[in-house]
Structures are given as C-alpha cells and as structure tokens.
Amino acid sequence: CIVDYQSKPLEIFPVNMKLKSIATGGDLTVGLSGDNKILVLNTSTGKTRVFDEEFIGANFAKQQLFTIVDKTGKSPVIYSHDLSGNRLDSFSCPLPIESFVYNQQSNHLLILTRKNNKTGYQYLLLIDDSLHRKTALALTANDSYGFSGNGARFFYVRDKSLTSFTISDKLPDMLNF
C-alpha cells in the first residue's frame, strides 16, 4: 500500500511522526514512523512517499527500496520499489522468515527461513537486486550468517566452522537439485 502525500507539511501527516531515520542518500531520507510506516522524504522538494510495509533496505545509487509483507506468515513477500513508489519486482518466500540481512554494497539480501517441518532445516536464501534467488543453503538453528563488509562474499558459521562464498552465478541450491 503506497500513499503519496506530495507536499503536505510534516506536521499534518496522518501517522505518528516520531521519525527514526534509517537510511540517507543525496537528497533522499528514509524514515520509520512510530506506527511502522516507511517514509521516503525528498529533502529538496519536500515530497514524501509512505509505504505501509516493513523496511528491509534502500540503495540510493540505484533508487531502490526493499520492503516485506507478512514476514512471519505462511506467504511472506518481498518487494522492490523505485523511490517514486512503483513496484519493480517481488519474491514470494517458500517458508516464513526468521530473519534477514540486506547489504547495500552488493544490493543483495540474505533471508533465513523458519524451520521446514519436512526436512528439519532452515534455509539461507541469497536474493539479488532483481529479487531472484541465487542460492538456498540448508542451515540448523544455531548457525550464524552474514555478508562481508564490501558485500562481495557471504558466509555462515556452523558449530566452529566458517563457510564463505563469493557472490556469483555458480552457487549450490538445496531447493533446486
């Protein structure tokens, strides 16, 4: 749900305006209101877009915003938007989502699903900026994961073993043998 408040002064927005700034780039600022709405403010024009979805990340160089709907439900969906509010792509996650990490440098997303009752595993999904799944790896409940600082690699830690991958097109996919 996207609402365009264009040039209304901030004091008359119909949301709790105790804003927490969560990302800034150029003349754009993304904020999170007290009632969890995402606001994208163009500081030079005063125009604002409001997204009624959960924030994942923003890439100002590519003018792209990532959001999620129904994160813990049976059918979570991730969306990419341009900063004008148009939806670009979507990704329907096969399982409810436990957690996620966005890396602005690589413009990729790591998603950890909740445990699949049939396999007993959680899946770590690597999603690119077009919201295509590049890999799915099977993890257990105690495993940690993340991106390298520059976003060129991602990793997971199982027990005392670190496994890392360079983000490329030749990655294993446990959901698509």
PDB file of C-alpha atoms in Angstrom:
ATOM      1  CA  CYS A   1       0.000   0.000   0.000  1.00  0.00           C
ATOM      2  CA  ILE A   2       1.664   3.220  -1.145  1.00  0.00           C
ATOM      3  CA  VAL A   3       0.347   6.652  -0.286  1.00  0.00           C
ATOM      4  CA  ASP A   4       1.625   9.873  -1.817  1.00  0.00           C
ATOM      5  CA  TYR A   5       1.365  12.894   0.453  1.00  0.00           C
ATOM      6  CA  GLN A   6       3.330  15.051  -2.009  1.00  0.00           C
ATOM      7  CA  SER A   7       3.811  18.457  -0.427  1.00  0.00           C
ATOM      8  CA  LYS A   8       1.799  18.297   2.812  1.00  0.00           C
ATOM      9  CA  PRO A   9       3.739  19.826   5.700  1.00  0.00           C
ATOM     10  CA  LEU A  10       5.196  17.228   8.057  1.00  0.00           C
ATOM     11  CA  GLU A  11       3.032  18.307  10.982  1.00  0.00           C
ATOM     12  CA  ILE A  12      -0.201  17.204   9.268  1.00  0.00           C
ATOM     13  CA  PHE A  13       0.834  13.715   8.167  1.00  0.00           C
ATOM     14  CA  PRO A  14      -1.759  11.176   9.348  1.00  0.00           C
ATOM     15  CA  VAL A  15       0.854   8.992  11.075  1.00  0.00           C
ATOM     16  CA  ASN A  16       2.803   9.172  14.294  1.00  0.00           C
ATOM     17  CA  MET A  17       5.625  11.439  13.135  1.00  0.00           C
ATOM     18  CA  LYS A  18       8.218  10.458  15.719  1.00  0.00           C
ATOM     19  CA  LEU A  19      10.559   9.545  12.879  1.00  0.00           C
ATOM     20  CA  LYS A  20      13.627   7.405  13.176  1.00  0.00           C
ATOM     21  CA  SER A  21      15.974   7.979  10.223  1.00  0.00           C
ATOM     22  CA  ILE A  22      17.122   4.621   8.889  1.00  0.00           C
ATOM     23  CA  ALA A  23      18.873   5.497   5.626  1.00  0.00           C
ATOM     24  CA  THR A  24      20.052   8.630   3.829  1.00  0.00           C
ATOM     25  CA  GLY A  25      21.495   9.267   0.380  1.00  0.00           C
ATOM     26  CA  GLY A  26      21.771  12.513  -1.584  1.00  0.00           C
ATOM     27  CA  ASP A  27      18.573  14.483  -1.118  1.00  0.00           C
ATOM     28  CA  LEU A  28      16.560  11.418  -0.014  1.00  0.00           C
ATOM     29  CA  THR A  29      15.953  10.190   3.516  1.00  0.00           C
ATOM     30  CA  VAL A  30      14.107   7.048   4.537  1.00  0.00           C
ATOM     31  CA  GLY A  31      12.480   7.171   7.937  1.00  0.00           C
ATOM     32  CA  LEU A  32      10.403   4.838  10.044  1.00  0.00           C
ATOM     33  CA  SER A  33       7.418   6.344  11.812  1.00  0.00           C
ATOM     34  CA  GLY A  34       6.224   5.351  15.280  1.00  0.00           C
ATOM     35  CA  ASP A  35       3.467   3.245  13.720  1.00  0.00           C
ATOM     36  CA  ASN A  36       5.958   1.409  11.438  1.00  0.00           C
ATOM     37  CA  LYS A  37       5.187   3.165   8.170  1.00  0.00           C
ATOM     38  CA  ILE A  38       8.158   3.799   5.860  1.00  0.00           C
ATOM     39  CA  LEU A  39       8.508   7.398   4.718  1.00  0.00           C
ATOM     40  CA  VAL A  40      10.783   8.432   1.830  1.00  0.00           C
ATOM     41  CA  LEU A  41      11.384  12.179   2.014  1.00  0.00           C
ATOM     42  CA  ASN A  42      12.954  14.205  -0.779  1.00  0.00           C
ATOM     43  CA  THR A  43      14.585  16.983   1.223  1.00  0.00           C
ATOM     44  CA  SER A  44      14.953  19.297  -1.782  1.00  0.00           C
ATOM     45  CA  THR A  45      11.320  19.122  -2.997  1.00  0.00           C
ATOM     46  CA  GLY A  46       9.553  18.258   0.270  1.00  0.00           C
ATOM     47  CA  LYS A  47       7.673  15.424  -1.448  1.00  0.00           C
ATOM     48  CA  THR A  48       7.155  12.297   0.600  1.00  0.00           C
ATOM     49  CA  ARG A  49       6.074   8.736  -0.137  1.00  0.00           C
ATOM     50  CA  VAL A  50       4.601   6.499   2.569  1.00  0.00           C
ATOM     51  CA  PHE A  51       4.883   2.696   2.401  1.00  0.00           C
ATOM     52  CA  ASP A  52       2.762   0.542   4.706  1.00  0.00           C
ATOM     53  CA  GLU A  53       5.270  -2.332   4.582  1.00  0.00           C
ATOM     54  CA  GLU A  54       8.262  -3.417   6.694  1.00  0.00           C
ATOM     55  CA  PHE A  55      11.621  -1.863   5.727  1.00  0.00           C
ATOM     56  CA  ILE A  56      14.475  -4.119   4.566  1.00  0.00           C
ATOM     57  CA  GLY A  57      16.937  -1.725   2.931  1.00  0.00           C
ATOM     58  CA  ALA A  58      17.493   1.111   0.472  1.00  0.00           C
ATOM     59  CA  ASN A  59      20.021   1.628  -2.297  1.00  0.00           C
ATOM     60  CA  PHE A  60      20.036   5.321  -3.185  1.00  0.00           C
ATOM     61  CA  ALA A  61      22.515   4.905  -6.050  1.00  0.00           C
ATOM     62  CA  LYS A  62      20.010   2.605  -7.783  1.00  0.00           C
ATOM     63  CA  GLN A  63      16.961   4.494  -6.444  1.00  0.00           C
ATOM     64  CA  GLN A  64      15.650   1.233  -4.966  1.00  0.00           C
ATOM     65  CA  LEU A  65      13.782   0.390  -1.751  1.00  0.00           C
ATOM     66  CA  PHE A  66      13.180  -3.149  -0.431  1.00  0.00           C
ATOM     67  CA  THR A  67      10.180  -3.990   1.755  1.00  0.00           C
ATOM     68  CA  ILE A  68       8.480  -7.090   3.118  1.00  0.00           C
ATOM     69  CA  VAL A  69       4.858  -8.002   3.779  1.00  0.00           C
ATOM     70  CA  ASP A  70       3.687 -10.793   6.130  1.00  0.00           C
ATOM     71  CA  LYS A  71       7.234 -11.680   7.282  1.00  0.00           C
ATOM     72  CA  THR A  72       6.198 -14.363   9.781  1.00  0.00           C
ATOM     73  CA  GLY A  73       3.092 -15.543   7.911  1.00  0.00           C
ATOM     74  CA  LYS A  74       2.772 -18.530   5.620  1.00  0.00           C
ATOM     75  CA  SER A  75       3.360 -16.495   2.444  1.00  0.00           C
ATOM     76  CA  PRO A  76       5.843 -13.662   3.038  1.00  0.00           C
ATOM     77  CA  VAL A  77       6.504 -11.450   0.013  1.00  0.00           C
ATOM     78  CA  ILE A  78       9.490  -9.158  -0.557  1.00  0.00           C
ATOM     79  CA  TYR A  79       9.078  -6.187  -2.898  1.00  0.00           C
ATOM     80  CA  SER A  80      11.491  -3.831  -4.598  1.00  0.00           C
ATOM     81  CA  HIS A  81      10.236  -0.337  -5.370  1.00  0.00           C
ATOM     82  CA  ASP A  82      11.716   2.646  -7.111  1.00  0.00           C
ATOM     83  CA  LEU A  83      11.717   5.676  -4.848  1.00  0.00           C
ATOM     84  CA  SER A  84       8.749   7.113  -6.735  1.00  0.00           C
ATOM     85  CA  GLY A  85       6.680   4.294  -5.272  1.00  0.00           C
ATOM     86  CA  ASN A  86       6.418   1.953  -8.265  1.00  0.00           C
ATOM     87  CA  ARG A  87       6.815  -1.757  -7.537  1.00  0.00           C
ATOM     88  CA  LEU A  88       9.602  -3.230  -9.648  1.00  0.00           C
ATOM     89  CA  ASP A  89       9.796  -6.893  -8.610  1.00  0.00           C
ATOM     90  CA  SER A  90       8.567  -9.325  -5.979  1.00  0.00           C
ATOM     91  CA  PHE A  91       9.784 -12.541  -4.373  1.00  0.00           C
ATOM     92  CA  SER A  92       7.453 -14.988  -2.627  1.00  0.00           C
ATOM     93  CA  CYS A  93       9.383 -16.789   0.078  1.00  0.00           C
ATOM     94  CA  PRO A  94       8.651 -20.538   0.270  1.00  0.00           C
ATOM     95  CA  LEU A  95       8.631 -20.524   4.100  1.00  0.00           C
ATOM     96  CA  PRO A  96       8.005 -17.991   6.882  1.00  0.00           C
ATOM     97  CA  ILE A  97      11.029 -15.774   7.543  1.00  0.00           C
ATOM     98  CA  GLU A  98      13.068 -15.946  10.744  1.00  0.00           C
ATOM     99  CA  SER A  99      15.438 -13.060   9.928  1.00  0.00           C
ATOM    100  CA  PHE A 100      17.135 -11.214   7.075  1.00  0.00           C
ATOM    101  CA  VAL A 101      20.186  -9.073   6.315  1.00  0.00           C
ATOM    102  CA  TYR A 102      20.483  -6.546   3.480  1.00  0.00           C
ATOM    103  CA  ASN A 103      23.856  -5.458   2.064  1.00  0.00           C
ATOM    104  CA  GLN A 104      23.757  -2.090   0.301  1.00  0.00           C
ATOM    105  CA  GLN A 105      27.172  -2.517  -1.376  1.00  0.00           C
ATOM    106  CA  SER A 106      26.167  -5.682  -3.252  1.00  0.00           C
ATOM    107  CA  ASN A 107      22.431  -4.865  -3.238  1.00  0.00           C
ATOM    108  CA  HIS A 108      21.726  -8.454  -2.133  1.00  0.00           C
ATOM    109  CA  LEU A 109      19.587  -9.894   0.630  1.00  0.00           C
ATOM    110  CA  LEU A 110      20.157 -12.939   2.828  1.00  0.00           C
ATOM    111  CA  ILE A 111      16.986 -14.497   4.227  1.00  0.00           C
ATOM    112  CA  LEU A 112      16.906 -17.161   6.926  1.00  0.00           C
ATOM    113  CA  THR A 113      13.622 -19.073   6.806  1.00  0.00           C
ATOM    114  CA  ARG A 114      11.970 -20.746   9.731  1.00  0.00           C
ATOM    115  CA  LYS A 115      12.481 -24.491  10.065  1.00  0.00           C
ATOM    116  CA  ASN A 116      10.914 -26.654   7.378  1.00  0.00           C
ATOM    117  CA  ASN A 117       8.979 -29.347   9.259  1.00  0.00           C
ATOM    118  CA  LYS A 118       9.562 -31.923   6.493  1.00  0.00           C
ATOM    119  CA  THR A 119      13.361 -31.555   6.301  1.00  0.00           C
ATOM    120  CA  GLY A 120      14.138 -30.184   9.765  1.00  0.00           C
ATOM    121  CA  TYR A 121      16.326 -27.471   8.205  1.00  0.00           C
ATOM    122  CA  GLN A 122      16.166 -23.731   7.948  1.00  0.00           C
ATOM    123  CA  TYR A 123      17.180 -22.326   4.568  1.00  0.00           C
ATOM    124  CA  LEU A 124      19.518 -19.435   3.915  1.00  0.00           C
ATOM    125  CA  LEU A 125      18.440 -17.765   0.678  1.00  0.00           C
ATOM    126  CA  LEU A 126      20.611 -15.320  -1.276  1.00  0.00           C
ATOM    127  CA  ILE A 127      18.388 -12.909  -3.230  1.00  0.00           C
ATOM    128  CA  ASP A 128      19.756 -10.460  -5.827  1.00  0.00           C
ATOM    129  CA  ASP A 129      18.522  -6.911  -6.544  1.00  0.00           C
ATOM    130  CA  SER A 130      16.018  -8.230  -9.106  1.00  0.00           C
ATOM    131  CA  LEU A 131      14.637 -10.466  -6.337  1.00  0.00           C
ATOM    132  CA  HIS A 132      15.814 -13.688  -7.961  1.00  0.00           C
ATOM    133  CA  ARG A 133      17.017 -16.500  -5.692  1.00  0.00           C
ATOM    134  CA  LYS A 134      20.692 -17.180  -6.383  1.00  0.00           C
ATOM    135  CA  THR A 135      21.107 -19.958  -3.806  1.00  0.00           C
ATOM    136  CA  ALA A 136      19.445 -21.822  -0.973  1.00  0.00           C
ATOM    137  CA  LEU A 137      21.596 -23.484   1.692  1.00  0.00           C
ATOM    138  CA  ALA A 138      20.392 -25.759   4.495  1.00  0.00           C
ATOM    139  CA  LEU A 139      21.261 -24.479   7.979  1.00  0.00           C
ATOM    140  CA  THR A 140      20.449 -25.521  11.531  1.00  0.00           C
ATOM    141  CA  ALA A 141      19.012 -23.405  14.338  1.00  0.00           C
ATOM    142  CA  ASN A 142      22.364 -22.430  15.888  1.00  0.00           C
ATOM    143  CA  ASP A 143      24.084 -21.307  12.662  1.00  0.00           C
ATOM    144  CA  SER A 144      25.036 -17.657  12.101  1.00  0.00           C
ATOM    145  CA  TYR A 145      25.237 -15.875   8.746  1.00  0.00           C
ATOM    146  CA  GLY A 146      26.087 -12.538   7.137  1.00  0.00           C
ATOM    147  CA  PHE A 147      27.866 -10.583   4.412  1.00  0.00           C
ATOM    148  CA  SER A 148      31.456  -9.444   4.168  1.00  0.00           C
ATOM    149  CA  GLY A 149      31.876  -5.701   4.674  1.00  0.00           C
ATOM    150  CA  ASN A 150      32.050  -4.962   0.942  1.00  0.00           C
ATOM    151  CA  GLY A 151      29.207  -7.373   0.126  1.00  0.00           C
ATOM    152  CA  ALA A 152      31.296  -9.442  -2.295  1.00  0.00           C
ATOM    153  CA  ARG A 153      31.016 -12.554  -0.102  1.00  0.00           C
ATOM    154  CA  PHE A 154      28.508 -14.093   2.263  1.00  0.00           C
ATOM    155  CA  PHE A 155      29.077 -16.689   4.970  1.00  0.00           C
ATOM    156  CA  TYR A 156      27.573 -18.955   7.553  1.00  0.00           C
ATOM    157  CA  VAL A 157      29.082 -20.456  10.696  1.00  0.00           C
ATOM    158  CA  ARG A 158      28.094 -23.985  11.756  1.00  0.00           C
ATOM    159  CA  ASP A 159      29.497 -25.181  15.060  1.00  0.00           C
ATOM    160  CA  LYS A 160      33.084 -23.894  14.806  1.00  0.00           C
ATOM    161  CA  SER A 161      33.348 -23.999  11.005  1.00  0.00           C
ATOM    162  CA  LEU A 162      33.155 -20.924   8.789  1.00  0.00           C
ATOM    163  CA  THR A 163      31.974 -21.388   5.201  1.00  0.00           C
ATOM    164  CA  SER A 164      32.038 -18.447   2.797  1.00  0.00           C
ATOM    165  CA  PHE A 165      31.028 -17.951  -0.825  1.00  0.00           C
ATOM    166  CA  THR A 166      31.809 -15.304  -3.403  1.00  0.00           C
ATOM    167  CA  ILE A 167      28.559 -13.967  -4.796  1.00  0.00           C
ATOM    168  CA  SER A 168      28.468 -15.482  -8.267  1.00  0.00           C
ATOM    169  CA  ASP A 169      26.143 -17.384 -10.573  1.00  0.00           C
ATOM    170  CA  LYS A 170      27.657 -20.780  -9.682  1.00  0.00           C
ATOM    171  CA  LEU A 171      26.248 -21.424  -6.216  1.00  0.00           C
ATOM    172  CA  PRO A 172      24.592 -24.588  -4.887  1.00  0.00           C
ATOM    173  CA  ASP A 173      20.809 -24.519  -4.476  1.00  0.00           C
ATOM    174  CA  MET A 174      19.391 -27.016  -1.971  1.00  0.00           C
ATOM    175  CA  LEU A 175      15.830 -26.227  -3.066  1.00  0.00           C
ATOM    176  CA  ASN A 176      16.512 -26.942  -6.754  1.00  0.00           C
ATOM    177  CA  PHE A 177      18.639 -30.022  -7.373  1.00  0.00           C
TER     178      PHE A 177
END
